[in-house]
Amino acid sequence: MAAEIVNPRSDSEAGAEQEAGAEPLDSFDPAFALHRGGKMAVQATVPVRDKEDLSLAYTPGVAKVCSAIAEQPDLVHDYTWKSSVVAVVTDGTAVLGLGDIGPEASLPVMEGKAILFKQFGGVDAVPIALNCTDADEIVETVVRLAPSFGGVNLEDISAPRCFEIERKLQERLDIPVFHDDQHGTAVVTLAALRNAARLSGRTLGELRAVISGAGAAGIAIAKMLVEAGIGDVAVADRKGVVSADREDLTPVKQEVASFTNKAGLSGPLEAALAGADVFIGVSGGTVPEPAVASMAEGAFVFAMANPNPEVHPEVAHKYAAVVATGRSDFPNQINNVLAFPGIFAGALQVRASRITEGMKLAAAEALASVVGDDLAADYVIPSPFDERVAPAVTAAVAAAARAEGVARR
């Protein structure tokens, strides 16, 4: 018997809507039309056409496989989906630019993330929205779910809890745990900055950068730029530059102050931008035009807030040699989808126990190399639809995992 496809609304709800004369949301908005019924489904990879197929896919044949895995646990990677599937986990507290909207409202984004994993990296992913926000409860829940998955992608969890959750999960699990809002953003930013520097004939070590935003993305970008050899980088929050002399810093920001801001800058973001070579925006808000004008000649402006960049490209182009945003309707889009599918594909390919700094740096270098000789001011980062991206990142991450001793095959 075929399953009946049922509209998620109840008959009474539908009737009330008709009586009221209201049109369904998807009658006038294509976004709602696309999302009706969700954006993904489970699909079998083996046929179940007759009793022989059934006996192999389920009982009694499945018992042989279960017994073999019980005797040799590593066989789970070969005879289940574990090595090719990622859990996309959120608590709905920092969803896109919408903020704390809760687990149910986060599901469209998590479904979207899952289909991007599949489309761009060939990796299956399952959205998991948790109805809890306590860091330890999230950790315990994910640890208990972990046997079903080859990796965990943390998504849209607010700072500073996201740092603690990721750290504790990395300590307790032997599979890759990756907070994309932090590290995916940092990888793509570094790749674009490498190419912008190459275009201008400079090295990272010759650049001074200022980051607007001391949340998950801003702190991860700062860490990665320092690891990659940036000349200097300062991070600014709402109260100004994060510096060691401030008494209002959280423990996370105290750590940031310990490895950034060699120049000893203090005061507002605008003051720090004077003479800076790079602006990186991951905070929202607006940077005044005079502050952008005060940057060094040949500066780079990466204004990545969505939907409104901190510096509009029309303004940025007056003063900057390279301009990037987080939007798809301008050149040089800093988009996490350039990183996370290939990073997980590479890690899963070699059954990595974790994702290291070296693997992330390798991903950034591979992503930058895709641009090659086509490098230009409006092309310092490839398009997500460039078919060379995922294979390049996957291969680089797998090789780095082997080199760093975290690969298990």
Tab-separated table of C-alpha atoms in Angstrom:
chain	number	residue	atom	x	y	z
A	1	MET	CA	0.000	0.000	0.000
A	2	ALA	CA	1.369	3.406	-0.952
A	3	ALA	CA	1.781	5.934	1.832
A	4	GLU	CA	-0.641	8.828	1.734
A	5	ILE	CA	0.961	12.245	1.371
A	6	VAL	CA	-0.655	14.530	3.910
A	7	ASN	CA	-0.504	18.288	4.108
A	8	PRO	CA	1.127	19.177	7.461
A	9	ARG	CA	-1.785	21.452	8.341
A	10	SER	CA	-4.839	19.866	9.927
A	11	ASP	CA	-8.134	19.834	8.056
A	12	SER	CA	-9.578	22.288	10.557
A	13	GLU	CA	-6.700	24.697	10.020
A	14	ALA	CA	-7.050	24.446	6.257
A	15	GLY	CA	-10.815	24.957	6.479
A	16	ALA	CA	-10.448	27.967	8.715
A	17	GLU	CA	-7.938	29.432	6.292
A	18	GLN	CA	-10.294	28.933	3.363
A	19	GLU	CA	-13.243	30.396	5.254
A	20	ALA	CA	-11.182	33.430	6.154
A	21	GLY	CA	-10.209	33.844	2.515
A	22	ALA	CA	-6.494	33.734	3.348
A	23	GLU	CA	-4.077	32.474	0.740
A	24	PRO	CA	-1.357	29.986	1.708
A	25	LEU	CA	2.022	31.624	2.227
A	26	ASP	CA	3.546	29.821	-0.732
A	27	SER	CA	0.990	31.258	-3.138
A	28	PHE	CA	2.913	34.525	-3.221
A	29	ASP	CA	6.399	33.773	-1.871
A	30	PRO	CA	8.707	31.338	-3.705
A	31	ALA	CA	10.766	30.759	-0.542
A	32	PHE	CA	7.737	29.269	1.196
A	33	ALA	CA	6.853	27.263	-1.902
A	34	LEU	CA	10.326	25.712	-1.977
A	35	HIS	CA	10.264	24.865	1.733
A	36	ARG	CA	6.814	23.248	1.836
A	37	GLY	CA	7.268	19.717	3.185
A	38	GLY	CA	10.942	20.349	3.967
A	39	LYS	CA	14.005	20.322	1.714
A	40	MET	CA	15.319	16.801	2.261
A	41	ALA	CA	14.324	13.160	2.724
A	42	VAL	CA	15.871	9.756	3.473
A	43	GLN	CA	16.581	7.600	0.438
A	44	ALA	CA	17.646	3.947	0.406
A	45	THR	CA	20.902	3.016	-1.334
A	46	VAL	CA	19.919	-0.632	-1.818
A	47	PRO	CA	16.779	-2.109	-3.406
A	48	VAL	CA	14.082	-3.933	-1.454
A	49	ARG	CA	12.119	-5.480	-4.333
A	50	ASP	CA	11.296	-8.931	-3.039
A	51	LYS	CA	11.659	-11.253	-0.067
A	52	GLU	CA	15.286	-12.052	-0.924
A	53	ASP	CA	16.209	-8.364	-0.833
A	54	LEU	CA	14.253	-7.960	2.389
A	55	SER	CA	16.036	-10.868	4.030
A	56	LEU	CA	19.417	-9.287	3.218
A	57	ALA	CA	18.587	-5.686	4.037
A	58	TYR	CA	16.795	-6.608	7.236
A	59	THR	CA	16.314	-9.868	9.118
A	60	PRO	CA	17.889	-12.399	9.061
A	61	GLY	CA	20.823	-11.076	6.983
A	62	VAL	CA	21.352	-7.939	9.028
A	63	ALA	CA	22.097	-10.043	12.124
A	64	LYS	CA	25.338	-11.303	10.581
A	65	VAL	CA	26.555	-7.745	10.092
A	66	CYS	CA	25.537	-6.708	13.606
A	67	SER	CA	27.392	-9.660	15.112
A	68	ALA	CA	30.506	-8.890	13.100
A	69	ILE	CA	30.498	-5.257	14.266
A	70	ALA	CA	29.977	-6.392	17.868
A	71	GLU	CA	33.139	-8.494	17.565
A	72	GLN	CA	35.118	-5.896	15.574
A	73	PRO	CA	33.716	-2.404	16.269
A	74	ASP	CA	35.779	-0.737	13.529
A	75	LEU	CA	33.710	-2.614	10.944
A	76	VAL	CA	30.923	-0.109	11.614
A	77	HIS	CA	32.750	2.238	9.217
A	78	ASP	CA	32.608	-0.312	6.395
A	79	TYR	CA	29.124	-1.746	6.831
A	80	THR	CA	27.001	1.256	7.902
A	81	TRP	CA	26.656	4.855	6.825
A	82	LYS	CA	28.734	6.115	9.780
A	83	SER	CA	31.789	7.098	7.751
A	84	SER	CA	29.821	9.222	5.335
A	85	VAL	CA	27.324	11.073	7.507
A	86	VAL	CA	27.542	14.189	9.673
A	87	ALA	CA	25.223	15.447	12.409
A	88	VAL	CA	24.357	19.126	11.953
A	89	VAL	CA	23.619	20.205	15.523
A	90	THR	CA	22.114	23.450	16.783
A	91	ASP	CA	20.205	24.830	19.736
A	92	GLY	CA	18.734	27.675	17.678
A	93	THR	CA	20.348	30.469	19.705
A	94	ALA	CA	22.274	32.274	16.931
A	95	VAL	CA	20.543	31.501	13.652
A	96	LEU	CA	21.886	33.508	10.712
A	97	GLY	CA	21.107	37.145	11.459
A	98	LEU	CA	17.887	36.220	13.240
A	99	GLY	CA	19.358	35.503	16.665
A	100	ASP	CA	17.801	33.253	19.301
A	101	ILE	CA	14.722	31.936	17.485
A	102	GLY	CA	14.633	28.438	18.980
A	103	PRO	CA	15.144	24.903	17.672
A	104	GLU	CA	11.990	24.563	15.559
A	105	ALA	CA	12.574	27.819	13.706
A	106	SER	CA	16.205	26.827	13.087
A	107	LEU	CA	15.257	23.662	11.178
A	108	PRO	CA	14.988	25.283	7.716
A	109	VAL	CA	18.575	26.469	8.099
A	110	MET	CA	19.801	23.089	9.333
A	111	GLU	CA	18.058	21.351	6.419
A	112	GLY	CA	19.721	23.842	4.112
A	113	LYS	CA	23.102	23.090	5.627
A	114	ALA	CA	22.498	19.370	5.161
A	115	ILE	CA	21.695	19.686	1.466
A	116	LEU	CA	24.799	21.862	0.966
A	117	PHE	CA	26.900	19.088	2.505
A	118	LYS	CA	25.464	16.695	-0.056
A	119	GLN	CA	25.497	19.030	-3.047
A	120	PHE	CA	29.004	20.374	-2.623
A	121	GLY	CA	30.843	17.613	-0.759
A	122	GLY	CA	28.957	14.389	-1.388
A	123	VAL	CA	28.500	14.062	2.369
A	124	ASP	CA	25.197	12.991	3.913
A	125	ALA	CA	24.048	15.086	6.848
A	126	VAL	CA	21.204	14.959	9.367
A	127	PRO	CA	19.788	18.145	10.940
A	128	ILE	CA	19.436	17.872	14.721
A	129	ALA	CA	17.818	20.784	16.571
A	130	LEU	CA	18.089	20.403	20.335
A	131	ASN	CA	15.542	21.745	22.796
A	132	CYS	CA	18.135	22.760	25.371
A	133	THR	CA	20.677	25.564	25.686
A	134	ASP	CA	22.777	24.480	28.661
A	135	ALA	CA	26.291	23.752	27.402
A	136	ASP	CA	26.750	20.568	29.415
A	137	GLU	CA	23.327	19.233	28.381
A	138	ILE	CA	24.175	19.826	24.719
A	139	VAL	CA	27.514	18.071	25.133
A	140	GLU	CA	25.949	15.066	26.855
A	141	THR	CA	23.235	14.803	24.210
A	142	VAL	CA	25.675	14.915	21.307
A	143	VAL	CA	28.001	12.391	22.982
A	144	ARG	CA	25.083	9.977	23.248
A	145	LEU	CA	24.142	10.506	19.594
A	146	ALA	CA	27.716	10.211	18.328
A	147	PRO	CA	27.795	6.426	17.610
A	148	SER	CA	25.520	7.058	14.615
A	149	PHE	CA	27.750	9.648	12.963
A	150	GLY	CA	31.202	10.094	11.462
A	151	GLY	CA	31.412	13.769	12.387
A	152	VAL	CA	29.610	16.616	14.142
A	153	ASN	CA	29.063	20.052	12.615
A	154	LEU	CA	27.998	22.563	15.264
A	155	GLU	CA	25.854	25.305	13.824
A	156	ASP	CA	24.278	28.577	14.970
A	157	ILE	CA	25.108	28.225	18.677
A	158	SER	CA	25.687	31.540	20.408
A	159	ALA	CA	29.018	32.666	21.823
A	160	PRO	CA	30.661	32.176	24.226
A	161	ARG	CA	28.913	28.820	24.854
A	162	CYS	CA	29.920	27.610	21.396
A	163	PHE	CA	33.597	27.626	22.369
A	164	GLU	CA	32.997	25.533	25.472
A	165	ILE	CA	30.697	23.094	23.681
A	166	GLU	CA	33.153	22.507	20.859
A	167	ARG	CA	36.107	22.084	23.203
A	168	LYS	CA	34.310	19.585	25.455
A	169	LEU	CA	33.029	17.550	22.513
A	170	GLN	CA	36.502	17.427	20.982
A	171	GLU	CA	37.843	16.133	24.281
A	172	ARG	CA	35.210	13.392	24.581
A	173	LEU	CA	34.727	12.204	21.005
A	174	ASP	CA	37.101	10.518	18.563
A	175	ILE	CA	35.368	11.905	15.478
A	176	PRO	CA	35.711	15.360	13.877
A	177	VAL	CA	33.835	18.135	15.686
A	178	PHE	CA	33.735	21.415	13.776
A	179	HIS	CA	31.912	24.652	14.555
A	180	ASP	CA	31.384	26.057	11.082
A	181	ASP	CA	30.444	29.565	12.196
A	182	GLN	CA	33.964	29.800	13.613
A	183	HIS	CA	36.273	27.746	11.467
A	184	GLY	CA	34.479	27.673	8.124
A	185	THR	CA	34.358	31.459	8.094
A	186	ALA	CA	38.009	31.659	9.097
A	187	VAL	CA	39.160	29.236	6.386
A	188	VAL	CA	37.414	31.111	3.574
A	189	THR	CA	38.544	34.502	4.912
A	190	LEU	CA	42.159	33.369	5.037
A	191	ALA	CA	41.966	31.979	1.495
A	192	ALA	CA	40.614	35.266	0.149
A	193	LEU	CA	43.191	37.275	2.091
A	194	ARG	CA	46.049	35.130	0.787
A	195	ASN	CA	44.977	35.871	-2.757
A	196	ALA	CA	44.402	39.568	-2.091
A	197	ALA	CA	47.926	39.789	-0.692
A	198	ARG	CA	49.318	37.897	-3.702
A	199	LEU	CA	47.510	40.254	-6.057
A	200	SER	CA	49.148	43.247	-4.372
A	201	GLY	CA	52.609	41.654	-4.256
A	202	ARG	CA	52.635	41.415	-0.477
A	203	THR	CA	52.789	38.617	2.062
A	204	LEU	CA	50.498	38.076	5.036
A	205	GLY	CA	53.380	39.066	7.275
A	206	GLU	CA	53.318	42.581	5.817
A	207	LEU	CA	49.664	43.196	6.655
A	208	ARG	CA	47.947	44.700	9.683
A	209	ALA	CA	44.315	43.670	9.993
A	210	VAL	CA	41.404	44.919	12.089
A	211	ILE	CA	38.444	42.624	12.791
A	212	SER	CA	35.074	44.079	13.748
A	213	GLY	CA	33.342	41.505	15.917
A	214	ALA	CA	34.617	39.447	18.834
A	215	GLY	CA	32.112	36.636	18.558
A	216	ALA	CA	32.641	33.122	17.262
A	217	ALA	CA	33.678	34.102	13.735
A	218	GLY	CA	35.833	37.087	14.685
A	219	ILE	CA	37.841	35.180	17.275
A	220	ALA	CA	38.342	32.183	14.972
A	221	ILE	CA	39.498	34.434	12.136
A	222	ALA	CA	41.975	36.154	14.458
A	223	LYS	CA	43.391	32.823	15.610
A	224	MET	CA	43.742	31.524	12.065
A	225	LEU	CA	45.371	34.706	10.759
A	226	VAL	CA	47.929	34.589	13.568
A	227	GLU	CA	48.565	30.893	12.851
A	228	ALA	CA	49.040	31.745	9.161
A	229	GLY	CA	51.575	34.479	9.929
A	230	ILE	CA	49.692	37.788	9.706
A	231	GLY	CA	51.829	40.794	10.615
A	232	ASP	CA	49.370	41.999	13.245
A	233	VAL	CA	45.651	41.756	13.913
A	234	ALA	CA	43.418	43.618	16.345
A	235	VAL	CA	39.890	42.572	17.265
A	236	ALA	CA	37.219	45.089	18.231
A	237	ASP	CA	33.947	44.504	20.057
A	238	ARG	CA	31.186	47.000	20.856
A	239	LYS	CA	33.406	48.716	23.436
A	240	GLY	CA	36.446	49.064	21.197
A	241	VAL	CA	39.695	47.220	20.601
A	242	VAL	CA	40.196	44.090	22.687
A	243	SER	CA	43.369	44.968	24.565
A	244	ALA	CA	45.118	43.618	27.632
A	245	ASP	CA	44.524	46.835	29.593
A	246	ARG	CA	40.739	46.470	29.507
A	247	GLU	CA	39.163	45.245	32.735
A	248	ASP	CA	35.821	44.180	31.264
A	249	LEU	CA	37.018	41.256	29.146
A	250	THR	CA	35.525	37.775	29.362
A	251	PRO	CA	37.983	34.884	29.701
A	252	VAL	CA	37.665	34.222	25.959
A	253	LYS	CA	38.487	37.828	25.110
A	254	GLN	CA	41.357	37.830	27.589
A	255	GLU	CA	42.812	34.961	25.601
A	256	VAL	CA	42.312	36.923	22.381
A	257	ALA	CA	44.122	39.902	23.873
A	258	SER	CA	47.082	37.676	24.702
A	259	PHE	CA	47.899	36.802	21.073
A	260	THR	CA	46.608	39.809	19.103
A	261	ASN	CA	47.204	43.564	18.922
A	262	LYS	CA	50.999	43.670	18.922
A	263	ALA	CA	50.744	47.400	18.239
A	264	GLY	CA	49.010	47.952	21.580
A	265	LEU	CA	46.042	49.769	20.076
A	266	SER	CA	43.132	50.882	22.237
A	267	GLY	CA	39.975	52.870	21.795
A	268	PRO	CA	37.255	52.577	19.167
A	269	LEU	CA	37.319	50.532	15.962
A	270	GLU	CA	37.548	53.683	13.876
A	271	ALA	CA	40.837	54.660	15.494
A	272	ALA	CA	42.318	51.212	14.911
A	273	LEU	CA	41.486	51.415	11.193
A	274	ALA	CA	43.793	54.377	10.641
A	275	GLY	CA	46.656	53.042	8.501
A	276	ALA	CA	45.338	49.457	8.601
A	277	ASP	CA	45.803	47.234	5.559
A	278	VAL	CA	42.789	44.991	6.113
A	279	PHE	CA	39.279	45.400	7.497
A	280	ILE	CA	37.313	42.231	8.267
A	281	GLY	CA	33.715	42.699	9.350
A	282	VAL	CA	31.756	39.938	11.073
A	283	SER	CA	29.649	42.063	13.375
A	284	GLY	CA	26.955	44.019	11.586
A	285	GLY	CA	26.685	47.719	12.207
A	286	THR	CA	28.131	50.370	9.931
A	287	VAL	CA	31.694	51.645	9.657
A	288	PRO	CA	31.781	55.384	8.915
A	289	GLU	CA	33.253	56.308	5.535
A	290	PRO	CA	35.984	58.554	7.017
A	291	ALA	CA	37.292	55.532	8.958
A	292	VAL	CA	37.513	53.514	5.738
A	293	ALA	CA	39.229	56.451	4.024
A	294	SER	CA	41.852	56.472	6.801
A	295	MET	CA	43.071	52.970	5.932
A	296	ALA	CA	46.388	52.411	4.151
A	297	GLU	CA	46.644	52.791	0.399
A	298	GLY	CA	45.785	49.543	-1.394
A	299	ALA	CA	43.763	48.276	1.557
A	300	PHE	CA	41.409	45.289	1.548
A	301	VAL	CA	37.842	45.548	2.862
A	302	PHE	CA	36.067	42.293	3.698
A	303	ALA	CA	32.656	43.466	4.975
A	304	MET	CA	30.854	40.185	5.542
A	305	ALA	CA	27.717	41.012	7.539
A	306	ASN	CA	24.467	39.900	5.891
A	307	PRO	CA	22.307	41.285	4.469
A	308	ASN	CA	23.906	44.681	5.095
A	309	PRO	CA	27.724	44.779	4.892
A	310	GLU	CA	29.493	46.952	7.460
A	311	VAL	CA	30.877	48.929	4.526
A	312	HIS	CA	28.779	49.034	1.375
A	313	PRO	CA	30.835	47.952	-1.665
A	314	GLU	CA	30.196	51.289	-3.391
A	315	VAL	CA	31.889	53.043	-0.488
A	316	ALA	CA	34.614	50.439	-0.073
A	317	HIS	CA	35.652	50.620	-3.733
A	318	LYS	CA	36.500	54.293	-3.320
A	319	TYR	CA	39.391	53.420	-1.041
A	320	ALA	CA	40.154	49.677	-1.220
A	321	ALA	CA	42.028	47.620	-3.799
A	322	VAL	CA	40.027	44.467	-3.013
A	323	VAL	CA	36.476	44.312	-1.684
A	324	ALA	CA	34.675	41.193	-0.475
A	325	THR	CA	31.306	40.643	1.187
A	326	GLY	CA	29.149	37.794	2.419
A	327	ARG	CA	26.582	38.377	-0.304
A	328	SER	CA	26.145	36.468	-3.549
A	329	ASP	CA	25.200	39.548	-5.572
A	330	PHE	CA	28.670	41.112	-5.272
A	331	PRO	CA	32.037	39.713	-6.403
A	332	ASN	CA	34.265	37.889	-3.894
A	333	GLN	CA	31.627	36.270	-1.703
A	334	ILE	CA	33.079	34.904	1.556
A	335	ASN	CA	30.807	31.874	1.809
A	336	ASN	CA	31.300	29.003	4.270
A	337	VAL	CA	30.020	26.525	1.691
A	338	LEU	CA	33.446	26.840	0.049
A	339	ALA	CA	34.978	25.166	3.090
A	340	PHE	CA	32.864	22.876	5.246
A	341	PRO	CA	31.775	20.264	2.640
A	342	GLY	CA	35.345	19.602	1.506
A	343	ILE	CA	36.762	19.732	5.030
A	344	PHE	CA	34.360	17.063	6.255
A	345	ALA	CA	34.702	15.026	3.058
A	346	GLY	CA	38.483	14.932	3.527
A	347	ALA	CA	38.253	14.135	7.232
A	348	LEU	CA	35.724	11.344	6.672
A	349	GLN	CA	37.704	9.925	3.756
A	350	VAL	CA	40.624	9.128	6.065
A	351	ARG	CA	38.487	8.536	9.178
A	352	ALA	CA	40.195	11.400	10.980
A	353	SER	CA	39.796	11.481	14.739
A	354	ARG	CA	39.611	15.276	14.728
A	355	ILE	CA	40.106	18.365	12.571
A	356	THR	CA	43.420	20.030	13.344
A	357	GLU	CA	44.713	23.541	12.754
A	358	GLY	CA	46.943	22.099	10.050
A	359	MET	CA	43.931	20.633	8.257
A	360	LYS	CA	42.153	23.995	8.333
A	361	LEU	CA	45.227	25.833	7.046
A	362	ALA	CA	45.567	23.250	4.281
A	363	ALA	CA	41.923	23.813	3.339
A	364	ALA	CA	42.495	27.568	3.081
A	365	GLU	CA	45.590	27.121	0.935
A	366	ALA	CA	43.831	24.673	-1.368
A	367	LEU	CA	40.841	26.972	-1.717
A	368	ALA	CA	43.081	29.920	-2.569
A	369	SER	CA	44.964	27.867	-5.157
A	370	VAL	CA	41.785	27.187	-7.146
A	371	VAL	CA	41.835	30.810	-8.333
A	372	GLY	CA	45.291	30.294	-9.856
A	373	ASP	CA	46.329	32.590	-12.707
A	374	ASP	CA	42.838	34.057	-13.020
A	375	LEU	CA	43.493	36.164	-9.923
A	376	ALA	CA	41.964	39.643	-10.137
A	377	ALA	CA	40.580	42.303	-7.807
A	378	ASP	CA	37.068	40.947	-8.363
A	379	TYR	CA	38.185	37.314	-8.190
A	380	VAL	CA	40.214	36.485	-5.085
A	381	ILE	CA	37.945	33.615	-4.058
A	382	PRO	CA	36.220	31.046	-6.301
A	383	SER	CA	32.495	30.572	-6.682
A	384	PRO	CA	30.770	27.866	-4.618
A	385	PHE	CA	29.669	26.421	-7.968
A	386	ASP	CA	33.253	25.984	-9.204
A	387	GLU	CA	33.504	22.201	-9.447
A	388	ARG	CA	37.213	22.297	-8.588
A	389	VAL	CA	36.622	23.587	-5.056
A	390	ALA	CA	35.398	20.539	-3.117
A	391	PRO	CA	37.907	18.066	-4.647
A	392	ALA	CA	40.808	20.446	-3.963
A	393	VAL	CA	39.798	21.037	-0.338
A	394	THR	CA	38.995	17.354	0.235
A	395	ALA	CA	42.386	16.185	-1.040
A	396	ALA	CA	44.300	18.821	0.935
A	397	VAL	CA	42.486	18.051	4.186
A	398	ALA	CA	42.951	14.292	3.791
A	399	ALA	CA	46.681	14.749	3.114
A	400	ALA	CA	47.069	17.077	6.107
A	401	ALA	CA	45.241	14.600	8.363
A	402	ARG	CA	47.693	11.880	7.359
A	403	ALA	CA	50.670	14.197	7.848
A	404	GLU	CA	49.471	15.186	11.340
A	405	GLY	CA	48.808	11.614	12.442
A	406	VAL	CA	45.046	11.877	12.972
A	407	ALA	CA	44.047	9.724	9.977
A	408	ARG	CA	43.009	6.147	10.635
A	409	ARG	CA	43.120	4.909	7.064
